[in-house]
Coordinates of C-alpha atoms in Angstrom, one line a residue:
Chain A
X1 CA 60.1 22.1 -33.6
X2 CA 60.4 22.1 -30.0
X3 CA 58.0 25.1 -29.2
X4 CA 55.2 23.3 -31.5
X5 CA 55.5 19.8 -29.6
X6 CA 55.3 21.1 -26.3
X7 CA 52.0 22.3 -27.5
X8 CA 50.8 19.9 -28.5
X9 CA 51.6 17.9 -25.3
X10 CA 49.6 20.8 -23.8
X11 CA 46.5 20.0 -26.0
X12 CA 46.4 16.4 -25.2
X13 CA 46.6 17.3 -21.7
X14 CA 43.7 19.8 -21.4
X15 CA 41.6 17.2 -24.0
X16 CA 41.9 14.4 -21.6
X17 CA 41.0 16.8 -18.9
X18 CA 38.1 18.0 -21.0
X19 CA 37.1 14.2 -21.0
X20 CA 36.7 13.8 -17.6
X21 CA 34.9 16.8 -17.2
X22 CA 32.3 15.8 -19.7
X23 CA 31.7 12.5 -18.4
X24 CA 31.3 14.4 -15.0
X25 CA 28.6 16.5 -16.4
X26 CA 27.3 13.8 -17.8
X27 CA 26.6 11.6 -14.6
X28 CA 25.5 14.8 -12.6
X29 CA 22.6 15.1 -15.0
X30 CA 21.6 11.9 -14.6
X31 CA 21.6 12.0 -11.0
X32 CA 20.2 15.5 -11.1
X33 CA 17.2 13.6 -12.6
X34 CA 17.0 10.9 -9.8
X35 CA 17.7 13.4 -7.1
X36 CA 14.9 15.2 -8.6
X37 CA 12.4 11.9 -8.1
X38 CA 13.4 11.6 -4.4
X39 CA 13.0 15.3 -4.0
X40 CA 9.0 15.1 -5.6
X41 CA 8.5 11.6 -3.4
X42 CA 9.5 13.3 -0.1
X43 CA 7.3 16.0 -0.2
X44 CA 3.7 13.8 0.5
X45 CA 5.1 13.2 3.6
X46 CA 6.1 16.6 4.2
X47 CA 2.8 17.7 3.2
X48 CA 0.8 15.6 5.5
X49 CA 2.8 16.0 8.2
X50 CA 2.6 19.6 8.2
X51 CA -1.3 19.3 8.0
X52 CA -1.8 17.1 11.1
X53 CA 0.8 19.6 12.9
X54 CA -1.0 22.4 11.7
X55 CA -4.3 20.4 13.0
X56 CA -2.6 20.4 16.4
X57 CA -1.4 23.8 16.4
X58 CA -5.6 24.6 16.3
X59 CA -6.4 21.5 18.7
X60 CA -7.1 22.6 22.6
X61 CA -4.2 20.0 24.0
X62 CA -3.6 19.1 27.1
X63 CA 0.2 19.2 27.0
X64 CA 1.6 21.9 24.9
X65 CA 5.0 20.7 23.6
X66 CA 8.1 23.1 24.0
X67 CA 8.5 23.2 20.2
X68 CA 5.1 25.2 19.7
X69 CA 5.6 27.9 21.6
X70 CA 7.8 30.6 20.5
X71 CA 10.1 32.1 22.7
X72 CA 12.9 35.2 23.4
X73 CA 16.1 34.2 21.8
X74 CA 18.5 35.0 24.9
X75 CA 21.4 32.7 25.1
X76 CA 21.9 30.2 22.1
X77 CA 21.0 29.3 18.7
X78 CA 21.5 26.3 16.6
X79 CA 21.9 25.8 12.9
X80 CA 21.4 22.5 11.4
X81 CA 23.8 23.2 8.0
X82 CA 23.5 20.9 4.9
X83 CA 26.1 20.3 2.6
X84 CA 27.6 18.4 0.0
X85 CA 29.6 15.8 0.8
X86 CA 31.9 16.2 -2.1
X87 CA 33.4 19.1 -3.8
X88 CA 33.8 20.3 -7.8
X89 CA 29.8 21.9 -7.5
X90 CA 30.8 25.2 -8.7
X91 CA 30.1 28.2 -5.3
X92 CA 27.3 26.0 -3.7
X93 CA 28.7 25.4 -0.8
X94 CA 30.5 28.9 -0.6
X95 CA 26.9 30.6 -1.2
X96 CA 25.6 28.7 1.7
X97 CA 28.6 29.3 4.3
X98 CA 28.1 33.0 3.6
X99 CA 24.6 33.5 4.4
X100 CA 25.0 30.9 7.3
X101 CA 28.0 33.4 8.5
X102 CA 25.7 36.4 8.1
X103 CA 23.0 34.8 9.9
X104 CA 25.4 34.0 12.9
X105 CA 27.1 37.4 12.9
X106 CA 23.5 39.3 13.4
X107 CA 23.2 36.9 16.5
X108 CA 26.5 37.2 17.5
X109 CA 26.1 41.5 17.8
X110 CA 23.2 40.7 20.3
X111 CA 25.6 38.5 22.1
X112 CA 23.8 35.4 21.4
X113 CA 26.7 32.1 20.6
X114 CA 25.8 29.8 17.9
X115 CA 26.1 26.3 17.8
X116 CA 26.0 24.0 14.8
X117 CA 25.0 20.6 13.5
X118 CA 26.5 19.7 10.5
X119 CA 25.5 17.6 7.7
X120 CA 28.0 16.7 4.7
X121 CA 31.9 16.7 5.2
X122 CA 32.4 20.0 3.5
X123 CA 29.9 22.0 6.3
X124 CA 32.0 20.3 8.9
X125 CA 35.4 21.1 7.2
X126 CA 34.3 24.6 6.9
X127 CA 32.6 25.6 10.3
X128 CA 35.6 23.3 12.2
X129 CA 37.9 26.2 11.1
X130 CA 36.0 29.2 11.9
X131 CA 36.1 27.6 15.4
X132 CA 32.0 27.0 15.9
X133 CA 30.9 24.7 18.0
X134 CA 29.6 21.5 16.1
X135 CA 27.2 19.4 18.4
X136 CA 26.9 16.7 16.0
X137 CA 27.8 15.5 12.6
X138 CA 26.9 13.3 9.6
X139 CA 28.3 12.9 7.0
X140 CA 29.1 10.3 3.6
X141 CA 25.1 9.9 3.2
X142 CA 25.3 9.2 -0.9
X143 CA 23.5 10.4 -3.4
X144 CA 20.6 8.9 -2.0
X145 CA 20.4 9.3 1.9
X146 CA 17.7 7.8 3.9
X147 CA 15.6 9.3 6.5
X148 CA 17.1 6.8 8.9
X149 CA 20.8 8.3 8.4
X150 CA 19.2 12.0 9.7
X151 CA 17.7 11.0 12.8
X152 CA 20.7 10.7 15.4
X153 CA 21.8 14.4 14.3
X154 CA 18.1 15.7 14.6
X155 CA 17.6 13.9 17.6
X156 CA 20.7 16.0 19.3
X157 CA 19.4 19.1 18.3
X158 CA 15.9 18.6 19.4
X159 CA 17.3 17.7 22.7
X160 CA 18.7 20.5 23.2
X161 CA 16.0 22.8 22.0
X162 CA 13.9 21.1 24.2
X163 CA 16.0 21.0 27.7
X164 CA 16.0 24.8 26.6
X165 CA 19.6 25.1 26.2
X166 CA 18.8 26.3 22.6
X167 CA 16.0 28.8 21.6
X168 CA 16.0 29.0 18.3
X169 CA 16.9 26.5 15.5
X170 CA 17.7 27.3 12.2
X171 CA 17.9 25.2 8.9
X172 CA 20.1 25.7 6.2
X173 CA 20.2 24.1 2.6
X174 CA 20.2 25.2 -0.4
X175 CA 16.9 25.4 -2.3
X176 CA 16.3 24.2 -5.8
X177 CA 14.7 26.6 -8.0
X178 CA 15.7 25.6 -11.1
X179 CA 18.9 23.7 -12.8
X180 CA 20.6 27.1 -13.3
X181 CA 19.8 28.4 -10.1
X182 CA 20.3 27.3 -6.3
X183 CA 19.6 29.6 -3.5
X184 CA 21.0 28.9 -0.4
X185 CA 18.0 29.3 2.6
X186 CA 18.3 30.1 6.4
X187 CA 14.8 29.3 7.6
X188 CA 13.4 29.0 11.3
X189 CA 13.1 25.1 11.9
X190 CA 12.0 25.4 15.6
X191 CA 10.1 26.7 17.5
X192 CA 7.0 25.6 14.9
X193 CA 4.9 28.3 15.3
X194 CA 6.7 30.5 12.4
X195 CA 5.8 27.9 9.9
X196 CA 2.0 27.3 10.8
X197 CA -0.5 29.3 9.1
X198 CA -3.4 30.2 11.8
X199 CA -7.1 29.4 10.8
X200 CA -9.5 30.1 13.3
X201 CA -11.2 27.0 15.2
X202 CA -14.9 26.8 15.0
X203 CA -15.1 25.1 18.6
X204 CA -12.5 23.7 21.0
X205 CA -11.4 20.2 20.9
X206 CA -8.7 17.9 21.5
X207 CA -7.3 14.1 20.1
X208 CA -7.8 10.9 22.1
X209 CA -4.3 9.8 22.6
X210 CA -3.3 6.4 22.5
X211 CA -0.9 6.1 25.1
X212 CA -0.2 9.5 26.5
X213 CA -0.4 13.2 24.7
X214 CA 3.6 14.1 25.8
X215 CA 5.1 11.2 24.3
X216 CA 3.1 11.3 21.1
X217 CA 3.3 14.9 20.7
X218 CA 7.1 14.8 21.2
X219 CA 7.3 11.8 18.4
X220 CA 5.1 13.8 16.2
X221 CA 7.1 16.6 16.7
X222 CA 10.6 14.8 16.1
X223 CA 8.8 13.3 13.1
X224 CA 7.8 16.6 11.6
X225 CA 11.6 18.1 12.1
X226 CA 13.1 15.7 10.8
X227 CA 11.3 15.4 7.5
X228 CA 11.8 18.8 6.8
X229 CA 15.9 18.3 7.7
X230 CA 15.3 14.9 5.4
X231 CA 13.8 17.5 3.0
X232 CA 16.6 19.8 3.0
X233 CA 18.7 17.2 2.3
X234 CA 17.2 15.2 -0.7
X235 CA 17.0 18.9 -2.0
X236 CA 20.3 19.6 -1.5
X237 CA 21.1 16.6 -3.1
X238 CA 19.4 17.8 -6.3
X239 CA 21.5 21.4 -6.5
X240 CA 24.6 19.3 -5.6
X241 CA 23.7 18.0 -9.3
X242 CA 22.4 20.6 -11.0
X243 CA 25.7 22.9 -9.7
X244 CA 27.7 20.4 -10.5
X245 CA 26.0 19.8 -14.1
X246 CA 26.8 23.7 -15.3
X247 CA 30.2 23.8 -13.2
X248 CA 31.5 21.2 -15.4
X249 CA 29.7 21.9 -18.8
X250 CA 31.7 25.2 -18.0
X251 CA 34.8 23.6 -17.6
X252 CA 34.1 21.8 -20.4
X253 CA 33.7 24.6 -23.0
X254 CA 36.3 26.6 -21.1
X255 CA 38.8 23.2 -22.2
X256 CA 37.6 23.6 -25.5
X257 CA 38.1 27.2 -25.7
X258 CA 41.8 26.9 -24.3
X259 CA 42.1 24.0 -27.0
X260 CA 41.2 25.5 -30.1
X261 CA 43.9 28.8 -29.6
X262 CA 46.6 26.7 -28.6
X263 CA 45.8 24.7 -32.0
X264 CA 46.0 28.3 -33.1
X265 CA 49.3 28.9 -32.0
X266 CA 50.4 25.2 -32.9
X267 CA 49.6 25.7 -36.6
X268 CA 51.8 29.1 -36.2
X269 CA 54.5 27.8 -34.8
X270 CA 54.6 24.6 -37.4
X271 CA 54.1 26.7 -40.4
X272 CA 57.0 29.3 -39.0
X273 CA 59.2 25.8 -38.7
X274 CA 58.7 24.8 -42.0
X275 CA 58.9 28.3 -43.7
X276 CA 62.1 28.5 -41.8
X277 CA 63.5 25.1 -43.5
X278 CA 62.2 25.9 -46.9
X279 CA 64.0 29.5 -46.5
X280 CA 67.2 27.4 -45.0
X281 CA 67.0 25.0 -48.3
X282 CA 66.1 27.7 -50.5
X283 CA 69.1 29.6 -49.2
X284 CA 71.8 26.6 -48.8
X285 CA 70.7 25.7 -53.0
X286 CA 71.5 29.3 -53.5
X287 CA 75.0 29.1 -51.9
X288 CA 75.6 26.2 -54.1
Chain B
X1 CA -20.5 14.4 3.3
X2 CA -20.7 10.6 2.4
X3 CA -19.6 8.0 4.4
X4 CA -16.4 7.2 3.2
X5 CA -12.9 7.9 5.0
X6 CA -10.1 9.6 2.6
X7 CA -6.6 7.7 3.4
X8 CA -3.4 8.4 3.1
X9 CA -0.6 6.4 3.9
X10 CA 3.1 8.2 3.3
X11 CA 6.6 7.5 4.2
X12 CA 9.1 9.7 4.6
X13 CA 10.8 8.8 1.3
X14 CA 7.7 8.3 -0.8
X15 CA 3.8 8.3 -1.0
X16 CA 2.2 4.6 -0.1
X17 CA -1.4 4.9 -0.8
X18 CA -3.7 7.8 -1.4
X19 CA -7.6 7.1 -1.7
X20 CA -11.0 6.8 -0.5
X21 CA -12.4 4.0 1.9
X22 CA -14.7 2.9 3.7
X23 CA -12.6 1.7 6.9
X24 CA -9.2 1.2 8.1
X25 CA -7.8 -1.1 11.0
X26 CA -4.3 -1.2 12.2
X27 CA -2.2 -2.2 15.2
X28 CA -2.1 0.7 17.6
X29 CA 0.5 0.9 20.8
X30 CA -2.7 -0.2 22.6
X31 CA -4.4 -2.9 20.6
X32 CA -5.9 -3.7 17.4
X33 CA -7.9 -0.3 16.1
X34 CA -10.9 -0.6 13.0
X35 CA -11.5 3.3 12.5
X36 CA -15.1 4.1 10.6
X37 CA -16.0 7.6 9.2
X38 CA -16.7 9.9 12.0
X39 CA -14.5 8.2 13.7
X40 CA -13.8 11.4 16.5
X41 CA -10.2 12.8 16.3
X42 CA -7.1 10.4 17.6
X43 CA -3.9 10.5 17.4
X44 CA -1.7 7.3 18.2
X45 CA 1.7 5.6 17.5
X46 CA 1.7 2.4 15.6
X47 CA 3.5 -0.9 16.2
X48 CA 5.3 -3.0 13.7
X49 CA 2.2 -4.6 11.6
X50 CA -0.2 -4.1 8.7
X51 CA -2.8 -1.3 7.8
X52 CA -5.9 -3.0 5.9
X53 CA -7.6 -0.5 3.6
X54 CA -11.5 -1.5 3.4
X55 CA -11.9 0.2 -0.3
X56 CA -15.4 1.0 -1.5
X57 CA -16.8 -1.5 -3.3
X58 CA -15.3 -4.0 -0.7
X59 CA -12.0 -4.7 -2.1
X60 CA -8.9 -4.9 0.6
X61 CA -5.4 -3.6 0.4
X62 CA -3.2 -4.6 3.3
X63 CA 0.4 -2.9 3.5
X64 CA 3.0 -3.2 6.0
X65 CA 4.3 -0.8 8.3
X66 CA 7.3 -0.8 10.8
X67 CA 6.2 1.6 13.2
X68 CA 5.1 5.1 12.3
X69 CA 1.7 7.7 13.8
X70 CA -1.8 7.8 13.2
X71 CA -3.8 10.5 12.8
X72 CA -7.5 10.4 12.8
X73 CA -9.7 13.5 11.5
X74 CA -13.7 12.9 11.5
X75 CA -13.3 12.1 7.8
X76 CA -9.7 12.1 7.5
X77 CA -6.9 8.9 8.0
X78 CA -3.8 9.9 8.2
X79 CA -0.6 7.2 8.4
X80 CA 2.9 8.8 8.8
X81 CA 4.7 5.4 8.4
X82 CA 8.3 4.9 9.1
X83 CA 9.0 2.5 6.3
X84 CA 6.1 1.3 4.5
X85 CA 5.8 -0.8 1.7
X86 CA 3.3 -2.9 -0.2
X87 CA 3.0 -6.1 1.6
X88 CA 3.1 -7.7 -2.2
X89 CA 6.7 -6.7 -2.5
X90 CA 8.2 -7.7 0.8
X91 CA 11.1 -10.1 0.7
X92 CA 10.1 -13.0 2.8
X93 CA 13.2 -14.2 2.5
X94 CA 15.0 -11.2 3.6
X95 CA 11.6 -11.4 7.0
X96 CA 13.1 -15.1 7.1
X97 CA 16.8 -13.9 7.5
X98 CA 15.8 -11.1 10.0
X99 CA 13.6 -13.6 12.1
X100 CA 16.5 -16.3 12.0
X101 CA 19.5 -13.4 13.0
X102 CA 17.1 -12.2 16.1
X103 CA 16.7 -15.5 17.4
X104 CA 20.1 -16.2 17.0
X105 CA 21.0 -13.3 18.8
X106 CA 17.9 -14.2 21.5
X107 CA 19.5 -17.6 21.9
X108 CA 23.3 -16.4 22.4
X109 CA 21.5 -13.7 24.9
X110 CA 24.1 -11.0 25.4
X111 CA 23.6 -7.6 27.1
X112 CA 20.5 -6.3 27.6
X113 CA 20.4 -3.4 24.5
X114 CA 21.0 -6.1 22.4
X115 CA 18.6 -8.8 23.3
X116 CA 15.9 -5.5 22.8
X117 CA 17.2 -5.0 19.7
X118 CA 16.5 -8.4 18.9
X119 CA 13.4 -8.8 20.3
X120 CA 12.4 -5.6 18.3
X121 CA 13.5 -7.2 15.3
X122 CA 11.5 -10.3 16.0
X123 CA 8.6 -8.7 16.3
X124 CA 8.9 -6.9 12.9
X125 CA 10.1 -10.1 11.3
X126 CA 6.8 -12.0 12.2
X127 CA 4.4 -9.3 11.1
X128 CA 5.5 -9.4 7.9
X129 CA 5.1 -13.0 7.6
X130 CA 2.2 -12.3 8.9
X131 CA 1.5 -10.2 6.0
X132 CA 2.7 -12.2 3.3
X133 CA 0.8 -15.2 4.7
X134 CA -2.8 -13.0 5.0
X135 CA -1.9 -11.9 1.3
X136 CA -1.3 -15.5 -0.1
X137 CA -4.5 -16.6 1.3
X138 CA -6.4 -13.7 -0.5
X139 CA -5.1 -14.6 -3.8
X140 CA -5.7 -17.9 -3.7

């Protein structure tokens, strides 16, 4: 019966597997639901940030900050790519890498380099080998990352967009539209102007600023980008779970699949060994 | 329009306050600020301390922030704090710990990033005992 017990090593092999599996699915749908929450609380913020820019964008300032104006993309851009930190999430990651590569390559025919700031170990795994220039890096932020964690990364990005060494940056995540499906986004995060819908000022005016218009703008400014990266993230965070959630339930009903043939076969093989005894028996009472 | 202000008061990581008032005051980079509706347009960074929330029928709600912007529309308040929280649930005992590490650090004075660090922190520390204090009083 040698054939039969191997098999049923095998079984016990892939149902422990299957286990661990379904207790992965399991906590990825209850952190799905969290990341879900922190996704829903980050957007007020979002929101009225984007309304007091977009009540700039129609003020008549005094300083116009870098970041509104748009500008010819002629030397560099920047990508701030979010990822997950861990792997086992099904082609998230993969889906994203691609259309950041796509993005970079369009660039790259009108001779334009990229650089990259990276967010999650598996980003700076990925972009590390294909040899692109990674400005800065975070990564290990959890399951539930604060804004605080964001803001050195950002802050190295905006620099550079600023002192004009960058001209256009982009931001990539994924986007969650549903627990089945992600969709990996490359949007414009800077300059602002893209993202500002234009209503037309009645009359002309401008804030009192309390101390000085270039150092508030540039905070609000800062503020605004990095709530969106924050954003990204937290919703990264949710298809991090929700991919993760289906990759395994896969894995688990592929297991269970692969489990009930080889029980299949098992049963074969232990009714072919005993049919083969009885026979032997049958024949050696025969002989007798 | 009536004379009322609408407030909001968000953090990055979750909505604070959303409502109708009829004034705010908080601690702006240059002094203490009490905006009424039709207040004109401003826009200014805030320091470490509380926004009180005049509601209509002359209730108050004070919260906490640690720093964060103000923006002022005619009828609009708009608070984009960095952490806020409702001075009700702040740890005084975790302000306690934070004023009593800062001074430590004050006392053992090292290099300079440090001791403005801990300065910083002081000042943090002591408007949210500030805070709690202001909110024991009212529920007394």
């Amino acid at each position: 019966m040698a054939g039969a017990k191997e098999i049923r090593t095998k079984i016990k092999s892939i149902k422990s597997t299957q286990k661990i599996t379904r207790a992965m699915q399991m906590v990825a749908a209850s952190k799905m639901r969290k990341a879900q929450d922190r996704m829903l609380a980050a957007r007020p913020y979002a929101e009225k940030i984007r309304t007091v820019i977009s009540h700039l964008a129609h003020a008549y300032t005094e300083y116009r900050p870098p970041a509104l104006s748009d500008r010819p993309v002629t030397k560099r851009v920047g990508y701030i790519v979010i990822s997950t930190d861990r792997g086992l999430c099904g082609g998230l990651n993969t889906n994203m890498f691609k259309a950041t590569v796509q993005s970079m390559r369009e660039w790259q025919a009108q001779g334009v380099e990229s650089v990259m700031c990276t967010v999650g170990g598996k980003a700076s795994v990925f972009f590390r080998r294909l040899g692109i220039k990674i400005l800065a890096q975070t990564t290990h932020l959890g399951d539930a990352p604060h804004f605080e964690d964001l803001v050195g990364s950002v802050k190295v990005m905006f620099d550079q967009f600023a002192a004009g060494e960058i001209d256009r940056i982009y931001l990539v995540h994924n986007v969650f539209v549903n627990t089945m499906t992600q969709k990996p986004s490359v949007e414009v995060l800077l300059p602002i102007t893209a993202r500002v819908e234009k209503v037309d000022a009645p009359h002309r005016w401008d804030y009192l600023y309390e101390p000085d218009a270039t150092v508030l703008l540039d905070t609000l400014l800062i503020r605004y980008v990095e709530s969106l990266v924050y954003q990204g993230l937290v919703e990264n965070v949710a298809c991090e779970m929700a991919s993760r959630m289906i990759a395994m339930k896969s894995a688990t009903d592929n297991a269970g699949t692969i489990i009930s043939e080889l029980q299949l076969v098992y049963n074969k093989a232990r009714q072919a060994a005993i049919t083969q005894e009885l026979s032997e028996i049958v024949a050696g009472a025969a002989a007798v | 329009m009536a004379m009322t202000l609408h407030v909001d008061i968000v953090s990055a990581e979750k909505q604070i306050f959303s409502g109708t008032a009829e004034m705010v005051s908080a601690t702006g980079e240059l002094g203490e600020l009490g905006i009424l509706p039709r207040h004109s347009q401003m826009l200014t960074r805030l320091r470490p301390g509380q926004v009180r929330v005049k509601l209509l029928h002359g209730e108050e709600q004070v919260f906490y922030v640690s720093g964060g912007l103000l923006e002022v529309q005619p009828h609009v308040v708009t608070v984009l704090a960095d952490t806020a929280e409702r001075a009700a649930d702040l740890d005084e005992a975790a302000a306690l710990e934070a004023k009593r590490r800062a001074e430590d650090t004050m006392r053992n004075k090292v290099d300079e990033i440090s001791y403005a660090r801990a300065q910083a922190e002081l000042v943090e520390a002591m408007a949210q005992l500030q805070a709690i204090e202001k909110l024991r009083r009212m529920r007394r």
